[in-house]
Amino acid sequence: MRIDILTLFPDMFESAFSASIIGRARQNGLLDIRLWDIRLFATDRHKTADDKPYGGGPGMVMKIEPLAACLDAVLSEEPPLALPVIVTSPQGRLLHDALVREWAGYERLVLVCGHYEGIDERLHQLYNTMEISIGDYVLTGGELPAMVIVDAVSRFLPGVLGGEESALGDCFSDGLLKHPQYSRPPLFRGLAVPSVLLSGHHEEIRLWRRRQALLRTRERRPDLLAKAALTEEDLRLLAGL
Ligand code: ADE
């Protein structure tokens, strides 16, 4: 998959996209991330990318000309409006698992990192944009949200996760939070690993994990539990909790 990212701070992405699973996916040619520095598309002497808002008020607005010029370059090989342009913004729709899976099926993604007090609204009239927020809090810029989107989408690209890291056993793949995990040693500072996990009884381990997942989801995210497709067994396990 090719992902174009338009940003005022391309340097922020270097280490995030070089390490771990994303770095490996890029090395293996599964992920082609192209960073575009919006400022390089400003035509004035000072490379101005932001300006005061019309009508007054605090903060600065991202200017339309450099952004549009940059987007035109990114989209030059595509019919206009063909690709959705994802714009990170606290004003956007909330990012969620279904959206991430849908995007993972696309050949290309285009991300614009919002900044300052906002972006000139004409961006949304000129391009097929979708504003996306990663949560109800305000960050200093849209770069971290763009990294979050790239990371979440990449996990669903074939070959990006090794067999052991499979996305299928994830939290959200079945609408529930994941069960607790333990590793060696069996006893640490007086705390023992639940004995069922050491028992070697696969069926009992499966039931314990499922019960824990249901319990956690009920405690922490009752909204998810209400939406989850629960089996007869789940209902029995829940009744026994
Ligand atoms: N930019 C600033 N805060 C943001 C958020 N919560 N989500 C997406 N983009 C943002």
PDB file of C-alpha atoms and ligand atoms in Angstrom:
ATOM      1  CA  MET A   1       0.000   0.000   0.000  1.00  0.00           C
ATOM      2  CA  ARG A   2       1.138   3.520  -0.767  1.00  0.00           C
ATOM      3  CA  ILE A   3       0.474   6.196   1.851  1.00  0.00           C
ATOM      4  CA  ASP A   4       1.172   9.857   1.107  1.00  0.00           C
ATOM      5  CA  ILE A   5       1.427  12.123   4.149  1.00  0.00           C
ATOM      6  CA  LEU A   6       1.298  15.902   3.782  1.00  0.00           C
ATOM      7  CA  THR A   7       2.796  17.648   6.786  1.00  0.00           C
ATOM      8  CA  LEU A   8       4.565  20.772   8.000  1.00  0.00           C
ATOM      9  CA  PHE A   9       6.870  18.548  10.112  1.00  0.00           C
ATOM     10  CA  PRO A  10       8.131  15.608   8.039  1.00  0.00           C
ATOM     11  CA  ASP A  11      11.017  15.010  10.483  1.00  0.00           C
ATOM     12  CA  MET A  12       8.563  13.865  13.150  1.00  0.00           C
ATOM     13  CA  PHE A  13       7.866  10.660  11.224  1.00  0.00           C
ATOM     14  CA  GLU A  14      11.392   9.375  10.725  1.00  0.00           C
ATOM     15  CA  SER A  15      11.882   7.197  13.808  1.00  0.00           C
ATOM     16  CA  ALA A  16       8.228   6.207  14.163  1.00  0.00           C
ATOM     17  CA  PHE A  17       8.256   4.732  10.684  1.00  0.00           C
ATOM     18  CA  SER A  18      11.735   3.165  10.861  1.00  0.00           C
ATOM     19  CA  ALA A  19      11.353   0.973  13.937  1.00  0.00           C
ATOM     20  CA  SER A  20       9.532  -2.255  14.703  1.00  0.00           C
ATOM     21  CA  ILE A  21       6.708  -3.639  12.574  1.00  0.00           C
ATOM     22  CA  ILE A  22       6.191  -0.553  10.406  1.00  0.00           C
ATOM     23  CA  GLY A  23       9.924  -0.304   9.686  1.00  0.00           C
ATOM     24  CA  ARG A  24      10.002  -3.976   8.686  1.00  0.00           C
ATOM     25  CA  ALA A  25       6.915  -3.578   6.474  1.00  0.00           C
ATOM     26  CA  ARG A  26       8.572  -0.703   4.653  1.00  0.00           C
ATOM     27  CA  GLN A  27      11.797  -2.661   4.201  1.00  0.00           C
ATOM     28  CA  ASN A  28       9.820  -5.586   2.829  1.00  0.00           C
ATOM     29  CA  GLY A  29       8.078  -3.341   0.317  1.00  0.00           C
ATOM     30  CA  LEU A  30       4.619  -3.892   1.823  1.00  0.00           C
ATOM     31  CA  LEU A  31       4.298  -0.252   2.801  1.00  0.00           C
ATOM     32  CA  ASP A  32       5.396   2.677   0.644  1.00  0.00           C
ATOM     33  CA  ILE A  33       5.188   5.813   2.809  1.00  0.00           C
ATOM     34  CA  ARG A  34       5.861   9.123   1.073  1.00  0.00           C
ATOM     35  CA  LEU A  35       6.263  12.266   3.147  1.00  0.00           C
ATOM     36  CA  TRP A  36       5.479  15.622   1.574  1.00  0.00           C
ATOM     37  CA  ASP A  37       6.637  18.888   3.137  1.00  0.00           C
ATOM     38  CA  ILE A  38       3.750  21.323   2.557  1.00  0.00           C
ATOM     39  CA  ARG A  39       6.030  24.296   3.180  1.00  0.00           C
ATOM     40  CA  LEU A  40       8.071  23.489   0.062  1.00  0.00           C
ATOM     41  CA  PHE A  41       4.958  24.290  -1.987  1.00  0.00           C
ATOM     42  CA  ALA A  42       4.666  27.846  -0.631  1.00  0.00           C
ATOM     43  CA  THR A  43       5.756  30.292  -3.311  1.00  0.00           C
ATOM     44  CA  ASP A  44       6.614  33.366  -1.228  1.00  0.00           C
ATOM     45  CA  ARG A  45      10.082  34.204  -0.014  1.00  0.00           C
ATOM     46  CA  HIS A  46       9.377  33.171   3.587  1.00  0.00           C
ATOM     47  CA  LYS A  47       7.688  29.875   2.639  1.00  0.00           C
ATOM     48  CA  THR A  48       4.546  30.900   4.532  1.00  0.00           C
ATOM     49  CA  ALA A  49       2.188  28.028   5.273  1.00  0.00           C
ATOM     50  CA  ASP A  50      -0.131  29.743   7.783  1.00  0.00           C
ATOM     51  CA  ASP A  51      -1.904  33.068   8.160  1.00  0.00           C
ATOM     52  CA  LYS A  52      -4.288  34.973  10.468  1.00  0.00           C
ATOM     53  CA  PRO A  53      -7.956  33.948  10.319  1.00  0.00           C
ATOM     54  CA  TYR A  54     -10.355  36.244   8.460  1.00  0.00           C
ATOM     55  CA  GLY A  55     -12.792  37.726  10.955  1.00  0.00           C
ATOM     56  CA  GLY A  56     -10.154  37.818  13.692  1.00  0.00           C
ATOM     57  CA  GLY A  57      -9.570  35.491  16.619  1.00  0.00           C
ATOM     58  CA  PRO A  58      -6.611  33.696  18.137  1.00  0.00           C
ATOM     59  CA  GLY A  59      -4.204  31.391  16.362  1.00  0.00           C
ATOM     60  CA  MET A  60      -3.287  30.805  12.763  1.00  0.00           C
ATOM     61  CA  VAL A  61      -4.957  28.999   9.885  1.00  0.00           C
ATOM     62  CA  MET A  62      -3.179  26.698   7.426  1.00  0.00           C
ATOM     63  CA  LYS A  63      -3.179  28.479   4.074  1.00  0.00           C
ATOM     64  CA  ILE A  64      -4.936  26.912   1.123  1.00  0.00           C
ATOM     65  CA  GLU A  65      -2.424  27.666  -1.680  1.00  0.00           C
ATOM     66  CA  PRO A  66       0.594  25.578  -0.541  1.00  0.00           C
ATOM     67  CA  LEU A  67      -1.656  22.790   0.658  1.00  0.00           C
ATOM     68  CA  ALA A  68      -3.611  22.646  -2.613  1.00  0.00           C
ATOM     69  CA  ALA A  69      -0.393  22.761  -4.651  1.00  0.00           C
ATOM     70  CA  CYS A  70       1.038  19.901  -2.592  1.00  0.00           C
ATOM     71  CA  LEU A  71      -2.158  17.850  -2.887  1.00  0.00           C
ATOM     72  CA  ASP A  72      -2.264  18.442  -6.645  1.00  0.00           C
ATOM     73  CA  ALA A  73       1.252  17.005  -6.875  1.00  0.00           C
ATOM     74  CA  VAL A  74       0.290  13.998  -4.723  1.00  0.00           C
ATOM     75  CA  LEU A  75      -2.854  13.342  -6.740  1.00  0.00           C
ATOM     76  CA  SER A  76      -1.370  14.148 -10.140  1.00  0.00           C
ATOM     77  CA  GLU A  77      -1.614  10.562 -11.390  1.00  0.00           C
ATOM     78  CA  GLU A  78      -5.210  10.144 -10.215  1.00  0.00           C
ATOM     79  CA  PRO A  79      -8.499  11.469 -11.554  1.00  0.00           C
ATOM     80  CA  PRO A  80      -9.404  14.485  -9.386  1.00  0.00           C
ATOM     81  CA  LEU A  81     -11.571  13.568  -6.410  1.00  0.00           C
ATOM     82  CA  ALA A  82     -10.916   9.831  -6.922  1.00  0.00           C
ATOM     83  CA  LEU A  83      -8.996   9.329  -3.703  1.00  0.00           C
ATOM     84  CA  PRO A  84     -10.423  10.287  -0.339  1.00  0.00           C
ATOM     85  CA  VAL A  85      -8.124  12.702   1.459  1.00  0.00           C
ATOM     86  CA  ILE A  86      -8.021  12.013   5.199  1.00  0.00           C
ATOM     87  CA  VAL A  87      -7.495  15.178   7.221  1.00  0.00           C
ATOM     88  CA  THR A  88      -6.585  14.805  10.905  1.00  0.00           C
ATOM     89  CA  SER A  89      -8.584  17.196  13.051  1.00  0.00           C
ATOM     90  CA  PRO A  90     -10.262  17.237  16.460  1.00  0.00           C
ATOM     91  CA  GLN A  91     -13.375  18.354  14.513  1.00  0.00           C
ATOM     92  CA  GLY A  92     -13.442  15.058  12.621  1.00  0.00           C
ATOM     93  CA  ARG A  93     -15.414  11.845  12.908  1.00  0.00           C
ATOM     94  CA  LEU A  94     -13.938   9.477  15.503  1.00  0.00           C
ATOM     95  CA  LEU A  95     -11.521   6.861  14.176  1.00  0.00           C
ATOM     96  CA  HIS A  96     -12.687   3.295  14.772  1.00  0.00           C
ATOM     97  CA  ASP A  97     -11.842  -0.285  13.894  1.00  0.00           C
ATOM     98  CA  ALA A  98     -14.278  -0.649  10.968  1.00  0.00           C
ATOM     99  CA  LEU A  99     -12.869   2.443   9.250  1.00  0.00           C
ATOM    100  CA  VAL A 100      -9.296   1.196   9.713  1.00  0.00           C
ATOM    101  CA  ARG A 101     -10.179  -2.174   8.160  1.00  0.00           C
ATOM    102  CA  GLU A 102     -11.925  -0.476   5.236  1.00  0.00           C
ATOM    103  CA  TRP A 103      -8.910   1.722   4.506  1.00  0.00           C
ATOM    104  CA  ALA A 104      -6.598  -1.302   4.673  1.00  0.00           C
ATOM    105  CA  GLY A 105      -8.376  -2.534   1.538  1.00  0.00           C
ATOM    106  CA  TYR A 106      -7.415   0.560  -0.480  1.00  0.00           C
ATOM    107  CA  GLU A 107      -4.369   0.708  -2.744  1.00  0.00           C
ATOM    108  CA  ARG A 108      -3.500   4.220  -1.615  1.00  0.00           C
ATOM    109  CA  LEU A 109      -4.215   6.545   1.286  1.00  0.00           C
ATOM    110  CA  VAL A 110      -3.612  10.283   1.414  1.00  0.00           C
ATOM    111  CA  LEU A 111      -3.292  11.935   4.832  1.00  0.00           C
ATOM    112  CA  VAL A 112      -3.139  15.651   5.552  1.00  0.00           C
ATOM    113  CA  CYS A 113      -1.835  16.597   9.005  1.00  0.00           C
ATOM    114  CA  GLY A 114      -3.835  19.507  10.313  1.00  0.00           C
ATOM    115  CA  HIS A 115      -2.195  22.204  12.385  1.00  0.00           C
ATOM    116  CA  TYR A 116      -2.670  25.496  14.141  1.00  0.00           C
ATOM    117  CA  GLU A 117      -6.286  26.601  14.658  1.00  0.00           C
ATOM    118  CA  GLY A 118      -7.483  24.803  11.541  1.00  0.00           C
ATOM    119  CA  ILE A 119      -7.243  24.589   7.771  1.00  0.00           C
ATOM    120  CA  ASP A 120      -8.818  26.969   5.255  1.00  0.00           C
ATOM    121  CA  GLU A 121     -12.283  25.478   4.763  1.00  0.00           C
ATOM    122  CA  ARG A 122     -11.982  25.581   0.975  1.00  0.00           C
ATOM    123  CA  LEU A 123      -9.782  22.475   1.183  1.00  0.00           C
ATOM    124  CA  HIS A 124     -12.969  20.504   1.842  1.00  0.00           C
ATOM    125  CA  GLN A 125     -14.772  22.068  -1.106  1.00  0.00           C
ATOM    126  CA  LEU A 126     -11.930  21.367  -3.535  1.00  0.00           C
ATOM    127  CA  TYR A 127     -11.044  17.798  -2.535  1.00  0.00           C
ATOM    128  CA  ASN A 128     -12.832  14.667  -1.426  1.00  0.00           C
ATOM    129  CA  THR A 129     -11.858  15.082   2.230  1.00  0.00           C
ATOM    130  CA  MET A 130     -12.783  13.196   5.365  1.00  0.00           C
ATOM    131  CA  GLU A 131     -11.896  14.778   8.711  1.00  0.00           C
ATOM    132  CA  ILE A 132     -10.816  12.230  11.311  1.00  0.00           C
ATOM    133  CA  SER A 133     -10.217  12.643  15.039  1.00  0.00           C
ATOM    134  CA  ILE A 134      -8.389  10.012  17.084  1.00  0.00           C
ATOM    135  CA  GLY A 135     -10.144  10.970  20.322  1.00  0.00           C
ATOM    136  CA  ASP A 136     -11.831  13.672  22.323  1.00  0.00           C
ATOM    137  CA  TYR A 137      -8.703  15.560  23.305  1.00  0.00           C
ATOM    138  CA  VAL A 138      -6.716  18.182  21.472  1.00  0.00           C
ATOM    139  CA  LEU A 139      -3.136  17.532  20.371  1.00  0.00           C
ATOM    140  CA  THR A 140      -0.594  20.109  19.250  1.00  0.00           C
ATOM    141  CA  GLY A 141      -0.842  18.876  15.675  1.00  0.00           C
ATOM    142  CA  GLY A 142      -2.080  16.178  13.320  1.00  0.00           C
ATOM    143  CA  GLU A 143       1.217  14.302  12.945  1.00  0.00           C
ATOM    144  CA  LEU A 144       0.680  11.899  15.853  1.00  0.00           C
ATOM    145  CA  PRO A 145      -2.875  11.134  14.668  1.00  0.00           C
ATOM    146  CA  ALA A 146      -1.481  10.435  11.172  1.00  0.00           C
ATOM    147  CA  MET A 147       1.044   8.003  12.703  1.00  0.00           C
ATOM    148  CA  VAL A 148      -1.790   6.345  14.617  1.00  0.00           C
ATOM    149  CA  ILE A 149      -3.782   5.901  11.409  1.00  0.00           C
ATOM    150  CA  VAL A 150      -0.799   4.481   9.466  1.00  0.00           C
ATOM    151  CA  ASP A 151       0.011   2.084  12.287  1.00  0.00           C
ATOM    152  CA  ALA A 152      -3.559   0.859  12.742  1.00  0.00           C
ATOM    153  CA  VAL A 153      -4.138   0.403   8.989  1.00  0.00           C
ATOM    154  CA  SER A 154      -0.796  -1.324   8.383  1.00  0.00           C
ATOM    155  CA  ARG A 155      -1.618  -4.102  10.836  1.00  0.00           C
ATOM    156  CA  PHE A 156      -4.346  -5.278   8.482  1.00  0.00           C
ATOM    157  CA  LEU A 157      -2.164  -5.405   5.363  1.00  0.00           C
ATOM    158  CA  PRO A 158      -1.338  -8.975   4.348  1.00  0.00           C
ATOM    159  CA  GLY A 159       2.170  -9.949   5.495  1.00  0.00           C
ATOM    160  CA  VAL A 160       2.749  -6.963   7.792  1.00  0.00           C
ATOM    161  CA  LEU A 161       2.170  -8.898  11.007  1.00  0.00           C
ATOM    162  CA  GLY A 162       4.066 -12.148  11.455  1.00  0.00           C
ATOM    163  CA  GLY A 163       1.982 -15.222  12.302  1.00  0.00           C
ATOM    164  CA  GLU A 164       2.521 -14.724  16.017  1.00  0.00           C
ATOM    165  CA  GLU A 165       1.355 -11.121  15.906  1.00  0.00           C
ATOM    166  CA  SER A 166      -1.821 -11.885  13.945  1.00  0.00           C
ATOM    167  CA  ALA A 167      -4.505  -9.211  13.941  1.00  0.00           C
ATOM    168  CA  LEU A 168      -7.215 -11.852  14.189  1.00  0.00           C
ATOM    169  CA  GLY A 169      -6.838 -12.527  17.905  1.00  0.00           C
ATOM    170  CA  ASP A 170      -7.008  -8.813  18.598  1.00  0.00           C
ATOM    171  CA  CYS A 171      -9.171  -6.969  20.875  1.00  0.00           C
ATOM    172  CA  PHE A 172     -12.027  -5.620  18.662  1.00  0.00           C
ATOM    173  CA  SER A 173     -11.784  -8.457  16.146  1.00  0.00           C
ATOM    174  CA  ASP A 174     -14.672 -10.004  18.074  1.00  0.00           C
ATOM    175  CA  GLY A 175     -15.855  -6.816  19.740  1.00  0.00           C
ATOM    176  CA  LEU A 176     -14.349  -7.610  23.159  1.00  0.00           C
ATOM    177  CA  LEU A 177     -11.291  -6.456  25.046  1.00  0.00           C
ATOM    178  CA  LYS A 178      -8.451  -8.942  25.278  1.00  0.00           C
ATOM    179  CA  HIS A 179      -7.899 -11.299  28.229  1.00  0.00           C
ATOM    180  CA  PRO A 180      -4.971 -10.670  30.661  1.00  0.00           C
ATOM    181  CA  GLN A 181      -1.576 -12.081  29.630  1.00  0.00           C
ATOM    182  CA  TYR A 182       1.272 -13.503  31.717  1.00  0.00           C
ATOM    183  CA  SER A 183       4.784 -14.692  30.975  1.00  0.00           C
ATOM    184  CA  ARG A 184       7.640 -16.165  33.047  1.00  0.00           C
ATOM    185  CA  PRO A 185       8.390 -16.228  35.978  1.00  0.00           C
ATOM    186  CA  PRO A 186       5.390 -18.031  37.512  1.00  0.00           C
ATOM    187  CA  LEU A 187       5.841 -16.132  40.803  1.00  0.00           C
ATOM    188  CA  PHE A 188       6.930 -12.490  41.003  1.00  0.00           C
ATOM    189  CA  ARG A 189       6.915 -10.406  44.214  1.00  0.00           C
ATOM    190  CA  GLY A 190       4.455 -12.826  45.735  1.00  0.00           C
ATOM    191  CA  LEU A 191       2.087 -12.666  42.746  1.00  0.00           C
ATOM    192  CA  ALA A 192       1.379 -16.000  41.077  1.00  0.00           C
ATOM    193  CA  VAL A 193       0.268 -16.571  37.505  1.00  0.00           C
ATOM    194  CA  PRO A 194      -3.291 -18.012  37.505  1.00  0.00           C
ATOM    195  CA  SER A 195      -2.774 -21.763  37.852  1.00  0.00           C
ATOM    196  CA  VAL A 196      -5.079 -22.660  34.966  1.00  0.00           C
ATOM    197  CA  LEU A 197      -2.572 -21.088  32.551  1.00  0.00           C
ATOM    198  CA  LEU A 198       0.117 -23.507  33.788  1.00  0.00           C
ATOM    199  CA  SER A 199      -2.218 -26.511  33.733  1.00  0.00           C
ATOM    200  CA  GLY A 200      -1.815 -27.441  30.082  1.00  0.00           C
ATOM    201  CA  HIS A 201      -5.622 -27.906  29.765  1.00  0.00           C
ATOM    202  CA  HIS A 202      -6.311 -26.126  26.496  1.00  0.00           C
ATOM    203  CA  GLU A 203     -10.079 -26.090  26.844  1.00  0.00           C
ATOM    204  CA  GLU A 204      -9.962 -24.749  30.397  1.00  0.00           C
ATOM    205  CA  ILE A 205      -7.471 -22.097  29.337  1.00  0.00           C
ATOM    206  CA  ARG A 206      -9.730 -21.067  26.462  1.00  0.00           C
ATOM    207  CA  LEU A 207     -12.741 -20.782  28.781  1.00  0.00           C
ATOM    208  CA  TRP A 208     -10.749 -18.840  31.399  1.00  0.00           C
ATOM    209  CA  ARG A 209      -9.524 -16.389  28.776  1.00  0.00           C
ATOM    210  CA  ARG A 210     -12.950 -15.902  27.321  1.00  0.00           C
ATOM    211  CA  ARG A 211     -14.441 -15.337  30.773  1.00  0.00           C
ATOM    212  CA  GLN A 212     -11.718 -12.784  31.569  1.00  0.00           C
ATOM    213  CA  ALA A 213     -12.309 -10.987  28.273  1.00  0.00           C
ATOM    214  CA  LEU A 214     -16.038 -10.780  28.996  1.00  0.00           C
ATOM    215  CA  LEU A 215     -15.414  -9.615  32.559  1.00  0.00           C
ATOM    216  CA  ARG A 216     -12.987  -6.894  31.484  1.00  0.00           C
ATOM    217  CA  THR A 217     -15.224  -5.683  28.720  1.00  0.00           C
ATOM    218  CA  ARG A 218     -18.213  -5.540  31.067  1.00  0.00           C
ATOM    219  CA  GLU A 219     -16.200  -3.560  33.627  1.00  0.00           C
ATOM    220  CA  ARG A 220     -14.305  -1.199  31.351  1.00  0.00           C
ATOM    221  CA  ARG A 221     -16.343  -0.930  28.156  1.00  0.00           C
ATOM    222  CA  PRO A 222     -19.992  -1.854  28.704  1.00  0.00           C
ATOM    223  CA  ASP A 223     -20.714  -0.026  25.419  1.00  0.00           C
ATOM    224  CA  LEU A 224     -18.640  -2.645  23.539  1.00  0.00           C
ATOM    225  CA  LEU A 225     -20.273  -5.531  25.364  1.00  0.00           C
ATOM    226  CA  ALA A 226     -23.724  -4.245  24.419  1.00  0.00           C
ATOM    227  CA  LYS A 227     -22.739  -4.282  20.714  1.00  0.00           C
ATOM    228  CA  ALA A 228     -20.748  -7.548  20.687  1.00  0.00           C
ATOM    229  CA  ALA A 229     -22.110 -10.641  18.964  1.00  0.00           C
ATOM    230  CA  LEU A 230     -22.127 -12.983  21.969  1.00  0.00           C
ATOM    231  CA  THR A 231     -22.424 -16.741  21.638  1.00  0.00           C
ATOM    232  CA  GLU A 232     -24.520 -19.046  23.830  1.00  0.00           C
ATOM    233  CA  GLU A 233     -21.311 -19.962  25.611  1.00  0.00           C
ATOM    234  CA  ASP A 234     -20.516 -16.282  26.241  1.00  0.00           C
ATOM    235  CA  LEU A 235     -23.921 -15.768  27.800  1.00  0.00           C
ATOM    236  CA  ARG A 236     -23.387 -18.775  30.044  1.00  0.00           C
ATOM    237  CA  LEU A 237     -19.934 -17.531  31.050  1.00  0.00           C
ATOM    238  CA  LEU A 238     -21.338 -14.069  31.742  1.00  0.00           C
ATOM    239  CA  ALA A 239     -24.183 -15.463  33.827  1.00  0.00           C
ATOM    240  CA  GLY A 240     -21.571 -17.297  35.901  1.00  0.00           C
ATOM    241  CA  LEU A 241     -19.484 -14.181  36.549  1.00  0.00           C
TER     242      LEU A 241
HETATM  243  N1  ADE B   1      -5.275  17.337  15.877  1.00  0.00           N
HETATM  244  C1  ADE B   1      -5.290  17.804  17.143  1.00  0.00           C
HETATM  245  N2  ADE B   1      -5.955  16.997  17.952  1.00  0.00           N
HETATM  246  C2  ADE B   1      -6.404  15.958  17.189  1.00  0.00           C
HETATM  247  C3  ADE B   1      -7.148  14.788  17.448  1.00  0.00           C
HETATM  248  N3  ADE B   1      -7.617  14.501  18.656  1.00  0.00           N
HETATM  249  N4  ADE B   1      -7.408  13.952  16.427  1.00  0.00           N
HETATM  250  C4  ADE B   1      -6.961  14.244  15.181  1.00  0.00           C
HETATM  251  N5  ADE B   1      -6.256  15.324  14.873  1.00  0.00           N
HETATM  252  C5  ADE B   1      -5.967  16.187  15.862  1.00  0.00           C
END
